[in-house]
């Protein structure tokens, strides 16, 4: 095997990227390119236009940021006051900042100058930075156009333009602004368009502005229905900050025989391993930064059952085949459907039921949707157990352990040693009180760490269209996180939404897509109007806009769901 020049993972070293970039990726702990990166980077470095269908979470930011940096470095150092070489248009302020941070991280050693440009921030400061000279501008369309109007943004020297999340920008009413900006870029400027969906209007914009583009779509895995693994697949929508606690709780409730938690980077593996150990789990790390000997030792412990929890990167876990593995946990939504399929293929073997758990940050929900669509797997979105659920579960475990001990004839003799203790205490206290104190001690001795803080409940809500579009005022737009996932307190529905009760659930094989299909097929609503969906064993709860609730109810009453008539009404518990 060829040895790469740097200590970057071989997958990256094969891409036409400079050492400085490979070093940055190695430092960040990226072990191999994601599919979109592997496919897009060579074409983009070559200067081709590109039309890519990819959602957040696929690694698309690096797929365009690395070529921007590579091409920038090829052009050599730019003088003070130079005009931007690359422009990235994004729908929101938050994404502008995220993309800037990414470009900055990857281009640290190249001394790249990046500037986020969005509404709601004093324009004077942006103008001064632009005057000093920047290499890459990451802007929301409204504010970019504002600068163009003022003559403070000069696109004459642009060699690369990226439209990121084009469908989002269209949904937010930026189509005209984008067209106006594209008018200003040089004819020979390389143009790249990424979009999670490819509706005709995006195709039209692409055909009008891209020249002979390379088309890339994350490959869809076709699957034989007979091969459907015996795996219970669930997903949980969790804000990033609460993910370690969420994993901890899920592991508490699931008590896996053996589990692998997949992370994206070495750093993430180390941090999560530490967090889980801090919560009383015994987790071991497995990643490419460890020596072969260390890795073999960890795998050996997992195989022999000495360890039951390993936190790993994909690369380190490659080829790993553990017979008794019961759980696969995706700490992030995998970057492509086939990666998901591959990971969950590790459980549910030999007729044993396996469990696949995926944590989804609100911004990653489209990636989950595309995995569902590509694989046709049923992945149910469920709620993270609450502190009360966890307490109840731990009490159950303590109670089960006590029952087992009481039923165990061999343990009877051992227990006799303690009779004198109980009898003595019983002279002084009520026997029930003695039992309570003993159970409490046994419970506490199990060493479980109790969470103090509830994990906020987040529902995957359809994006709301931004109507009041004021040019150059991106700051007033809803933030990504707010649009992608509304936080709900308790069971309150999101504003303007009503929860409907539908008398068919998991038992009737109802999946979220069946409900969305029935509602959009029978009423005026579109998929994006439908809010949080929850599927229980015997019923489902679906949020729809209050104004359309009656129509949806009467429409659904006249149709069947999964071939059956089901009761439909407003949910009695709905307080929204
Ligand atoms: P994106 O789809 O661009 O929003 O990226 C999603 C996340 O994946 C970001 O946190 C990136 O830092 C991370 N990421 C991107 N590429 C890789 C890679 N090749 N290996 C590991 N993590 C990555």
Coordinates of C-alpha atoms and ligand atoms in Angstrom, one line a residue:
X1 CA 0.0 0.0 0.0
X2 CA 1.3 3.4 -0.9
X3 CA 2.3 5.5 2.1
X4 CA 0.8 9.0 2.0
X5 CA 3.2 11.9 2.3
X6 CA 1.4 13.2 5.4
X7 CA -0.2 11.4 8.3
X8 CA -3.6 12.2 6.7
X9 CA -5.9 9.2 6.2
X10 CA -5.2 7.6 2.8
X11 CA -8.7 8.4 1.6
X12 CA -8.0 12.1 1.7
X13 CA -4.4 11.8 0.5
X14 CA -5.8 10.4 -2.8
X15 CA -7.6 13.7 -3.4
X16 CA -5.9 16.6 -5.2
X17 CA -5.4 18.6 -2.0
X18 CA -2.3 20.4 -0.7
X19 CA -0.4 19.2 2.3
X20 CA -1.6 22.2 4.4
X21 CA -5.2 21.1 3.8
X22 CA -4.5 17.4 4.5
X23 CA -2.7 18.3 7.7
X24 CA -5.7 20.4 8.8
X25 CA -8.1 17.5 8.1
X26 CA -5.8 15.1 10.1
X27 CA -5.7 17.6 13.0
X28 CA -9.5 17.7 12.9
X29 CA -9.6 13.9 13.1
X30 CA -11.4 13.4 9.8
X31 CA -10.5 9.8 8.9
X32 CA -11.8 9.5 5.4
X33 CA -13.8 11.7 2.9
X34 CA -17.5 11.4 2.9
X35 CA -19.1 10.2 -0.4
X36 CA -19.9 13.7 -1.5
X37 CA -16.3 14.9 -0.8
X38 CA -14.8 11.9 -2.6
X39 CA -16.9 12.6 -5.6
X40 CA -17.0 16.4 -5.8
X41 CA -13.5 17.5 -4.8
X42 CA -11.5 16.3 -7.8
X43 CA -14.0 18.0 -10.2
X44 CA -14.1 21.2 -8.3
X45 CA -10.4 21.4 -8.0
X46 CA -10.3 20.9 -11.8
X47 CA -12.6 23.9 -12.2
X48 CA -15.8 22.2 -13.3
X49 CA -19.2 23.5 -12.5
X50 CA -21.2 21.2 -10.3
X51 CA -24.8 20.5 -9.4
X52 CA -24.9 18.5 -6.2
X53 CA -27.9 17.0 -4.4
X54 CA -26.9 16.7 -0.8
X55 CA -28.4 17.6 2.6
X56 CA -26.7 19.0 5.7
X57 CA -24.7 16.3 7.5
X58 CA -23.2 14.8 4.3
X59 CA -20.0 16.8 4.7
X60 CA -20.9 19.1 1.7
X61 CA -19.4 22.2 3.3
X62 CA -15.9 20.6 3.2
X63 CA -16.7 19.3 -0.3
X64 CA -16.8 22.9 -1.6
X65 CA -14.6 24.6 1.0
X66 CA -11.5 22.5 0.4
X67 CA -11.6 23.1 -3.4
X68 CA -12.0 26.8 -2.7
X69 CA -8.9 26.8 -0.5
X70 CA -7.0 24.6 -2.9
X71 CA -7.7 26.9 -5.9
X72 CA -7.0 30.0 -3.8
X73 CA -3.6 28.6 -2.8
X74 CA -2.8 27.8 -6.4
X75 CA -3.4 31.5 -7.2
X76 CA -0.7 32.5 -4.7
X77 CA -0.9 35.2 -2.0
X78 CA -3.3 38.1 -2.7
X79 CA -2.3 41.6 -2.0
X80 CA -3.8 43.8 0.7
X81 CA -7.2 45.2 -0.5
X82 CA -7.7 42.5 -3.1
X83 CA -11.3 41.6 -4.1
X84 CA -12.8 38.2 -3.1
X85 CA -11.9 35.1 -5.0
X86 CA -14.8 33.1 -3.8
X87 CA -18.4 33.9 -2.9
X88 CA -20.7 31.4 -1.0
X89 CA -24.3 32.3 -0.8
X90 CA -26.3 30.7 2.1
X91 CA -29.8 31.1 3.3
X92 CA -29.2 32.1 6.9
X93 CA -27.0 34.0 9.2
X94 CA -26.2 30.9 11.2
X95 CA -25.2 29.0 8.2
X96 CA -23.0 31.9 7.0
X97 CA -21.1 31.8 10.3
X98 CA -20.8 28.0 10.2
X99 CA -19.4 28.0 6.7
X100 CA -16.9 30.7 7.6
X101 CA -15.8 28.7 10.6
X102 CA -15.3 25.6 8.4
X103 CA -13.3 27.5 5.8
X104 CA -11.2 29.0 8.5
X105 CA -10.5 25.7 10.2
X106 CA -9.5 24.0 7.0
X107 CA -7.5 26.9 5.7
X108 CA -5.7 27.8 8.9
X109 CA -2.3 27.1 7.5
X110 CA -3.0 29.0 4.2
X111 CA -3.8 32.2 6.0
X112 CA -7.2 32.5 4.3
X113 CA -9.2 35.6 5.0
X114 CA -13.0 34.8 5.3
X115 CA -15.8 37.2 6.0
X116 CA -19.4 36.4 6.9
X117 CA -21.8 39.0 5.5
X118 CA -25.4 38.9 6.7
X119 CA -28.2 41.3 7.7
X120 CA -28.7 42.4 11.2
X121 CA -25.0 43.2 11.6
X122 CA -23.7 46.8 11.3
X123 CA -22.9 47.2 7.6
X124 CA -20.0 49.7 8.3
X125 CA -17.9 47.0 9.9
X126 CA -18.5 44.7 6.9
X127 CA -17.5 47.5 4.5
X128 CA -14.3 48.1 6.4
X129 CA -13.4 44.4 6.3
X130 CA -14.2 44.2 2.6
X131 CA -12.0 47.3 2.0
X132 CA -9.1 45.6 3.8
X133 CA -9.4 42.7 1.4
X134 CA -10.9 39.2 1.9
X135 CA -10.5 35.9 0.0
X136 CA -13.8 34.3 0.7
X137 CA -17.2 36.0 1.4
X138 CA -20.0 33.9 2.8
X139 CA -23.2 35.9 2.5
X140 CA -26.9 35.8 2.7
X141 CA -28.3 37.0 -0.7
X142 CA -30.1 40.1 0.6
X143 CA -27.1 41.6 2.3
X144 CA -24.8 40.6 -0.6
X145 CA -27.1 42.5 -3.0
X146 CA -27.1 45.4 -0.6
X147 CA -23.3 45.6 -0.8
X148 CA -23.4 45.3 -4.6
X149 CA -25.8 48.2 -4.7
X150 CA -23.5 50.3 -2.6
X151 CA -20.5 49.3 -4.6
X152 CA -18.8 47.9 -1.5
X153 CA -18.6 44.3 -2.8
X154 CA -16.6 43.8 -6.0
X155 CA -17.2 40.5 -7.7
X156 CA -15.0 41.1 -10.7
X157 CA -12.1 38.9 -9.4
X158 CA -14.4 36.0 -8.4
X159 CA -13.2 32.6 -9.6
X160 CA -15.7 30.5 -7.7
X161 CA -19.3 31.0 -6.6
X162 CA -21.2 28.5 -4.5
X163 CA -24.9 28.4 -3.9
X164 CA -25.4 26.4 -0.7
X165 CA -28.8 25.1 0.2
X166 CA -30.3 26.5 -2.9
X167 CA -33.8 25.1 -2.2
X168 CA -33.8 26.8 1.2
X169 CA -32.8 30.1 -0.3
X170 CA -35.6 29.8 -2.9
X171 CA -38.1 28.9 -0.1
X172 CA -37.1 32.1 1.7
X173 CA -37.8 34.1 -1.4
X174 CA -34.2 34.8 -2.4
X175 CA -34.6 33.6 -6.0
X176 CA -34.6 37.1 -7.6
X177 CA -31.7 38.3 -5.4
X178 CA -29.6 35.3 -6.4
X179 CA -30.3 35.9 -10.1
X180 CA -29.3 39.5 -9.6
X181 CA -26.1 38.5 -7.9
X182 CA -25.2 35.9 -10.6
X183 CA -25.6 38.7 -13.2
X184 CA -22.6 40.4 -11.5
X185 CA -20.2 37.5 -11.5
X186 CA -17.6 37.1 -14.3
X187 CA -18.6 34.8 -17.2
X188 CA -15.8 32.4 -16.6
X189 CA -16.5 32.1 -12.9
X190 CA -16.8 28.4 -11.7
X191 CA -20.3 27.9 -10.3
X192 CA -21.4 25.3 -7.9
X193 CA -25.0 24.6 -6.6
X194 CA -25.9 22.4 -3.7
X195 CA -29.4 21.6 -2.8
X196 CA -31.1 19.0 -0.6
X197 CA -33.9 18.7 -3.1
X198 CA -34.0 19.3 -6.9
X199 CA -37.4 20.8 -7.8
X200 CA -37.8 22.1 -11.4
X201 CA -37.1 25.7 -10.4
X202 CA -33.7 24.7 -9.0
X203 CA -33.0 22.7 -12.2
X204 CA -34.0 25.8 -14.2
X205 CA -31.6 28.0 -12.3
X206 CA -28.9 25.5 -12.7
X207 CA -29.3 25.1 -16.4
X208 CA -29.3 28.9 -16.8
X209 CA -26.2 29.5 -14.8
X210 CA -24.0 26.4 -14.8
X211 CA -21.9 25.3 -17.7
X212 CA -21.8 21.6 -18.5
X213 CA -22.0 20.8 -14.7
X214 CA -20.9 17.5 -13.1
X215 CA -24.0 16.1 -11.4
X216 CA -23.6 14.4 -8.1
X217 CA -26.3 12.8 -6.0
X218 CA -25.6 10.8 -2.9
X219 CA -26.0 7.2 -4.2
X220 CA -29.1 5.5 -3.2
X221 CA -28.7 2.0 -1.9
X222 CA -31.2 -0.4 -3.5
X223 CA -32.1 -3.2 -1.2
X224 CA -33.7 -6.5 -1.5
X225 CA -36.8 -6.6 0.8
X226 CA -35.9 -10.2 1.8
X227 CA -32.6 -8.9 3.2
X228 CA -34.4 -6.4 5.5
X229 CA -32.4 -6.9 8.7
X230 CA -34.1 -7.7 11.9
X231 CA -33.4 -4.4 13.5
X232 CA -35.5 -2.1 15.5
X233 CA -34.6 1.4 14.3
X234 CA -35.3 4.5 16.2
X235 CA -34.2 8.1 16.0
X236 CA -34.2 10.8 18.6
X237 CA -34.1 14.5 17.9
X238 CA -31.7 16.1 20.4
X239 CA -30.0 19.5 20.5
X240 CA -26.2 19.0 20.2
X241 CA -25.4 20.1 23.7
X242 CA -27.6 17.4 25.2
X243 CA -26.3 14.5 23.0
X244 CA -23.9 12.9 25.5
X245 CA -26.7 12.9 28.2
X246 CA -29.2 11.5 25.7
X247 CA -26.8 8.6 24.8
X248 CA -26.3 7.9 28.4
X249 CA -30.0 7.7 29.1
X250 CA -30.7 5.5 26.1
X251 CA -27.9 3.1 27.1
X252 CA -29.4 3.0 30.6
X253 CA -32.8 2.1 29.3
X254 CA -31.7 -0.3 26.6
X255 CA -29.0 -2.1 28.7
X256 CA -27.3 -3.5 25.5
X257 CA -25.4 -6.8 25.6
X258 CA -22.8 -5.1 23.4
X259 CA -23.0 -1.8 21.7
X260 CA -20.9 0.3 19.3
X261 CA -21.5 4.1 19.2
X262 CA -20.3 5.6 15.9
X263 CA -18.8 9.2 15.9
X264 CA -17.5 11.3 13.1
X265 CA -14.0 12.2 14.4
X266 CA -11.4 11.1 16.8
X267 CA -12.0 14.1 19.0
X268 CA -15.7 13.2 19.2
X269 CA -14.8 9.6 20.1
X270 CA -12.5 10.8 22.9
X271 CA -15.0 13.4 24.3
X272 CA -18.0 11.0 24.2
X273 CA -16.0 8.2 25.8
X274 CA -15.0 10.5 28.6
X275 CA -18.5 11.8 29.0
X276 CA -20.0 8.3 29.2
X277 CA -17.4 7.2 31.7
X278 CA -18.2 10.2 33.8
X279 CA -21.8 9.0 33.8
X280 CA -20.9 5.6 35.2
X281 CA -20.8 3.7 31.9
X282 CA -17.6 1.8 31.0
X283 CA -16.9 2.9 27.5
X284 CA -13.8 2.3 25.5
X285 CA -12.5 4.4 22.5
X286 CA -11.6 3.0 19.2
X287 CA -10.1 5.2 16.5
X288 CA -7.4 5.6 13.9
X289 CA -5.2 7.7 16.3
X290 CA -4.6 4.7 18.5
X291 CA -1.9 2.1 17.8
X292 CA -2.9 -1.2 16.2
X293 CA -2.1 -2.9 19.4
X294 CA -4.4 -0.7 21.5
X295 CA -7.1 -1.2 19.0
X296 CA -6.7 -5.0 18.9
X297 CA -6.9 -5.0 22.7
X298 CA -10.1 -3.1 22.8
X299 CA -11.7 -5.3 20.1
X300 CA -10.5 -8.4 22.0
X301 CA -12.3 -7.1 25.1
X302 CA -15.5 -6.4 23.2
X303 CA -15.3 -9.9 21.7
X304 CA -14.8 -11.6 25.0
X305 CA -17.5 -9.6 26.6
X306 CA -15.2 -7.9 29.1
X307 CA -16.2 -4.6 27.5
X308 CA -19.8 -4.0 26.3
X309 CA -19.5 -0.4 25.0
X310 CA -17.2 0.8 22.4
X311 CA -17.2 4.4 20.9
X312 CA -15.6 4.3 17.4
X313 CA -15.1 6.1 14.1
X314 CA -16.2 4.2 11.0
X315 CA -12.7 3.6 9.8
X316 CA -11.5 2.1 13.0
X317 CA -14.6 -0.2 13.2
X318 CA -14.2 -1.4 9.6
X319 CA -14.3 -5.1 9.2
X320 CA -15.3 -5.4 12.8
X321 CA -17.5 -8.4 13.2
X322 CA -18.9 -9.1 16.6
X323 CA -21.4 -11.9 16.9
X324 CA -23.2 -10.8 20.0
X325 CA -23.4 -7.1 19.1
X326 CA -27.0 -6.0 20.1
X327 CA -26.9 -2.2 19.5
X328 CA -25.5 0.2 16.9
X329 CA -25.7 3.8 17.9
X330 CA -25.2 6.7 15.4
X331 CA -24.0 9.7 17.4
X332 CA -24.7 11.7 14.3
X333 CA -26.9 11.0 11.2
X334 CA -24.5 9.1 8.9
X335 CA -23.3 11.1 5.9
X336 CA -24.9 8.8 3.4
X337 CA -27.6 6.2 3.3
X338 CA -25.2 3.3 2.5
X339 CA -23.1 4.2 5.5
X340 CA -26.3 3.8 7.6
X341 CA -27.1 0.5 6.0
X342 CA -23.6 -0.7 6.5
X343 CA -23.5 0.2 10.1
X344 CA -26.8 -1.3 11.1
X345 CA -25.9 -4.4 9.1
X346 CA -23.6 -5.2 12.1
X347 CA -26.6 -6.1 14.3
X348 CA -29.7 -8.3 13.8
X349 CA -27.6 -11.2 12.6
X350 CA -28.4 -14.9 12.9
X351 CA -32.1 -14.2 13.7
X352 CA -31.3 -12.2 16.7
X353 CA -33.1 -8.8 17.1
X354 CA -30.8 -5.9 16.9
X355 CA -31.3 -2.2 17.7
X356 CA -30.2 0.8 15.8
X357 CA -30.3 4.2 17.5
X358 CA -29.7 7.4 15.7
X359 CA -29.3 10.8 17.3
X360 CA -30.5 13.6 15.0
X361 CA -29.7 17.3 15.6
X362 CA -32.6 19.4 14.5
X363 CA -30.6 20.7 11.5
X364 CA -29.9 17.1 10.4
X365 CA -33.5 16.1 9.9
X366 CA -33.4 16.2 6.2
X367 CA -30.5 13.8 6.1
X368 CA -32.6 11.4 8.2
X369 CA -35.4 11.8 5.7
X370 CA -33.2 11.0 2.8
X371 CA -31.9 7.9 4.5
X372 CA -35.5 6.8 5.1
X373 CA -36.4 7.5 1.5
X374 CA -33.3 5.8 0.1
X375 CA -33.5 2.6 2.2
X376 CA -37.2 2.4 2.8
X377 CA -36.4 1.4 6.3
X378 CA -38.8 2.2 9.1
X379 CA -37.0 4.5 11.4
X380 CA -39.3 5.8 14.2
X381 CA -38.7 9.0 15.9
X382 CA -39.1 8.6 19.6
X383 CA -38.7 10.7 22.7
X384 CA -35.6 10.6 24.8
X385 CA -36.5 9.1 28.2
X386 CA -37.2 11.8 30.8
X387 CA -35.5 11.9 34.2
X388 CA -38.7 10.3 35.6
X389 CA -38.5 7.5 33.0
X390 CA -34.9 6.8 33.9
X391 CA -35.7 6.7 37.6
X392 CA -38.5 4.3 37.0
X393 CA -36.3 2.1 34.9
X394 CA -33.6 2.1 37.5
X395 CA -36.1 1.2 40.2
X396 CA -37.3 -1.6 38.0
X397 CA -33.8 -2.9 37.7
X398 CA -33.2 -2.8 41.4
X399 CA -36.5 -4.5 42.0
X400 CA -35.7 -7.2 39.4
X401 CA -32.4 -7.8 41.1
X402 CA -34.0 -8.2 44.5
X403 CA -36.7 -10.5 43.1
X404 CA -34.0 -12.7 41.5
X405 CA -32.1 -12.9 44.8
X406 CA -35.3 -13.8 46.6
X407 CA -36.1 -16.5 44.2
X408 CA -32.6 -17.9 44.1
X409 CA -32.5 -20.9 46.4
X410 CA -28.7 -20.9 46.6
X411 CA -28.8 -17.3 47.8
X412 CA -31.0 -18.3 50.7
X413 CA -28.1 -19.6 52.7
X414 CA -26.1 -16.4 52.0
X415 CA -29.0 -14.3 53.2
X416 CA -29.1 -16.1 56.5
X417 CA -26.0 -14.2 57.6
X418 CA -28.1 -11.1 57.5
X419 CA -31.0 -12.4 59.5
X420 CA -29.4 -11.3 62.8
X421 CA -29.1 -7.7 61.4
X422 CA -32.8 -7.6 60.3
X423 CA -34.0 -9.1 63.6
X424 CA -32.0 -6.7 65.7
X425 CA -33.2 -3.7 63.7
X426 CA -36.8 -5.0 63.8
X427 CA -36.8 -4.6 67.5
X428 CA -36.2 -1.0 67.1
X429 CA -38.0 -0.2 63.7
X430 CA -40.9 -1.3 61.7
X431 CA -39.8 -4.2 59.3
X432 CA -41.2 -2.2 56.4
X433 CA -38.9 0.7 57.3
X434 CA -35.9 -1.6 57.5
X435 CA -36.7 -3.0 54.1
X436 CA -37.1 0.5 52.6
X437 CA -33.7 1.5 53.9
X438 CA -32.1 -1.7 52.6
X439 CA -33.6 -1.3 49.1
X440 CA -32.4 2.4 49.0
X441 CA -28.9 1.3 49.9
X442 CA -28.9 -1.4 47.3
X443 CA -30.3 1.0 44.7
X444 CA -27.7 3.6 45.4
X445 CA -24.9 1.0 45.3
X446 CA -25.7 0.3 41.6
X447 CA -23.8 3.5 41.1
X448 CA -26.1 5.2 38.6
X449 CA -25.6 8.9 38.1
X450 CA -28.7 10.9 38.1
X451 CA -29.2 13.7 35.6
X452 CA -30.2 17.1 37.0
X453 CA -31.3 18.6 33.8
X454 CA -34.1 17.6 31.5
X455 CA -33.2 17.2 27.8
X456 CA -35.5 19.6 25.9
X457 CA -37.9 17.9 23.6
X458 CA -37.5 18.9 20.0
X459 CA -39.9 18.1 17.2
X460 CA -39.0 17.9 13.6
X461 CA -41.2 20.6 12.2
X462 CA -41.6 21.7 8.7
X463 CA -39.8 24.9 7.8
X464 CA -41.9 28.0 7.9
X465 CA -41.7 30.2 4.9
X466 CA -40.2 33.6 5.5
X467 CA -42.7 36.0 4.1
X468 CA -41.7 39.5 5.2
X469 CA -38.5 39.6 3.2
X470 CA -36.7 42.9 3.7
X471 CA -33.6 43.2 1.6
X472 CA -30.4 43.3 3.6
X473 CA -32.2 42.3 6.7
X474 CA -31.4 38.7 7.0
X475 CA -31.0 39.2 10.7
X476 CA -34.8 39.2 11.2
X477 CA -35.2 35.9 9.5
X478 CA -35.9 32.9 11.7
X479 CA -32.7 31.1 12.7
X480 CA -32.1 27.7 11.2
X481 CA -32.4 25.9 14.5
X482 CA -35.7 27.6 15.1
X483 CA -37.1 26.8 11.7
X484 CA -35.8 23.2 11.6
X485 CA -36.9 22.1 15.0
X486 CA -39.3 23.9 17.4
X487 CA -38.6 23.3 21.0
X488 CA -41.6 22.3 22.9
X489 CA -42.2 22.5 26.6
X490 CA -44.0 19.4 27.9
X491 CA -46.7 18.3 25.5
X492 CA -47.6 21.7 24.2
X493 CA -47.9 21.8 20.4
X494 CA -46.1 24.4 18.3
X495 CA -47.8 27.8 17.8
X496 CA -50.8 27.6 15.4
X497 CA -50.6 23.8 15.3
X498 CA -53.1 21.3 16.6
X499 CA -52.5 17.7 17.5
X500 CA -54.7 15.0 16.0
X501 CA -55.3 11.5 17.4
X502 CA -55.3 8.8 14.8
X503 CA -56.5 5.4 16.0
X504 CA -53.8 3.3 14.2
X505 CA -50.2 2.9 15.2
X506 CA -47.1 0.7 15.1
X507 CA -49.3 -2.4 15.7
X508 CA -51.0 -1.7 12.4
X509 CA -47.6 -1.1 10.8
X510 CA -48.2 2.6 10.4
X511 CA -45.1 4.6 9.6
X512 CA -44.7 8.4 9.6
X513 CA -44.7 8.4 5.8
X514 CA -48.0 6.6 5.7
X515 CA -49.6 9.4 7.7
X516 CA -48.0 12.1 5.7
X517 CA -49.1 10.3 2.5
X518 CA -52.7 10.0 3.7
X519 CA -52.9 13.6 4.9
X520 CA -51.3 15.2 1.8
X521 CA -53.3 12.8 -0.5
X522 CA -56.6 13.6 1.1
X523 CA -56.3 17.3 2.1
X524 CA -54.9 20.5 0.9
X525 CA -51.9 20.2 3.1
X526 CA -48.4 19.6 1.8
X527 CA -45.8 17.5 3.6
X528 CA -44.0 20.6 4.9
X529 CA -47.2 21.8 6.6
X530 CA -47.3 18.7 8.8
X531 CA -45.6 19.0 12.2
X532 CA -44.4 16.5 14.7
X533 CA -45.5 12.9 14.2
X534 CA -45.5 10.4 17.0
X535 CA -46.3 6.8 16.5
X536 CA -47.3 4.7 19.5
X537 CA -48.3 1.0 19.5
X538 CA -52.0 1.5 19.0
X539 CA -52.4 5.1 17.9
X540 CA -50.5 8.0 16.4
X541 CA -50.4 11.8 17.0
X542 CA -49.9 14.2 14.2
X543 CA -49.5 18.0 14.4
X544 CA -51.3 19.9 11.6
X545 CA -52.0 23.7 11.3
X546 CA -55.0 24.6 13.4
X547 CA -56.7 26.3 10.5
X548 CA -56.7 23.0 8.5
X549 CA -57.5 20.6 11.3
X550 CA -61.2 20.2 10.6
X551 CA -60.6 19.6 6.9
X552 CA -57.9 17.0 7.7
X553 CA -60.2 15.2 10.1
X554 CA -63.0 14.9 7.7
X555 CA -60.8 14.0 4.8
X556 CA -59.1 11.3 6.9
X557 CA -62.4 9.9 8.1
X558 CA -63.2 9.1 4.5
X559 CA -60.1 7.3 3.8
X560 CA -58.1 4.3 5.0
X561 CA -54.6 4.2 6.5
X562 CA -52.7 1.0 5.8
X563 CA -55.9 -0.4 4.4
X564 CA -58.0 0.2 7.5
X565 CA -60.4 2.8 8.7
X566 CA -59.1 4.6 11.7
X567 CA -60.6 6.9 14.3
X568 CA -59.5 10.5 13.8
X569 CA -60.1 13.4 16.2
X570 CA -58.4 16.2 18.0
X571 CA -56.1 14.8 20.7
X572 CA -57.8 15.3 24.1
X573 CA -54.4 16.0 25.7
X574 CA -53.6 18.7 23.3
X575 CA -53.2 21.9 25.2
X576 CA -51.8 24.0 22.3
Ligands
LIG1 P1 -21.9 19.4 6.7 O1 -22.7 18.4 6.0 O2 -21.0 20.1 5.8 O3 -22.8 20.3 7.5 O4 -21.0 18.6 7.7 C1 -21.5 17.9 8.8 C2 -20.4 17.6 9.9 O5 -19.5 16.6 9.4 C3 -19.6 18.8 10.3 O6 -19.5 18.9 11.7 C4 -18.2 18.5 9.7 O7 -17.2 19.0 10.6 C5 -18.2 17.0 9.7 N1 -17.4 16.4 8.6 C6 -17.3 16.8 7.3 N2 -16.5 15.9 6.6 C7 -16.1 15.0 7.5 C8 -15.2 13.9 7.3 N3 -14.7 13.5 6.2 N4 -15.0 13.1 8.4 C9 -15.5 13.4 9.6 N5 -16.3 14.5 9.8 C10 -16.6 15.3 8.8

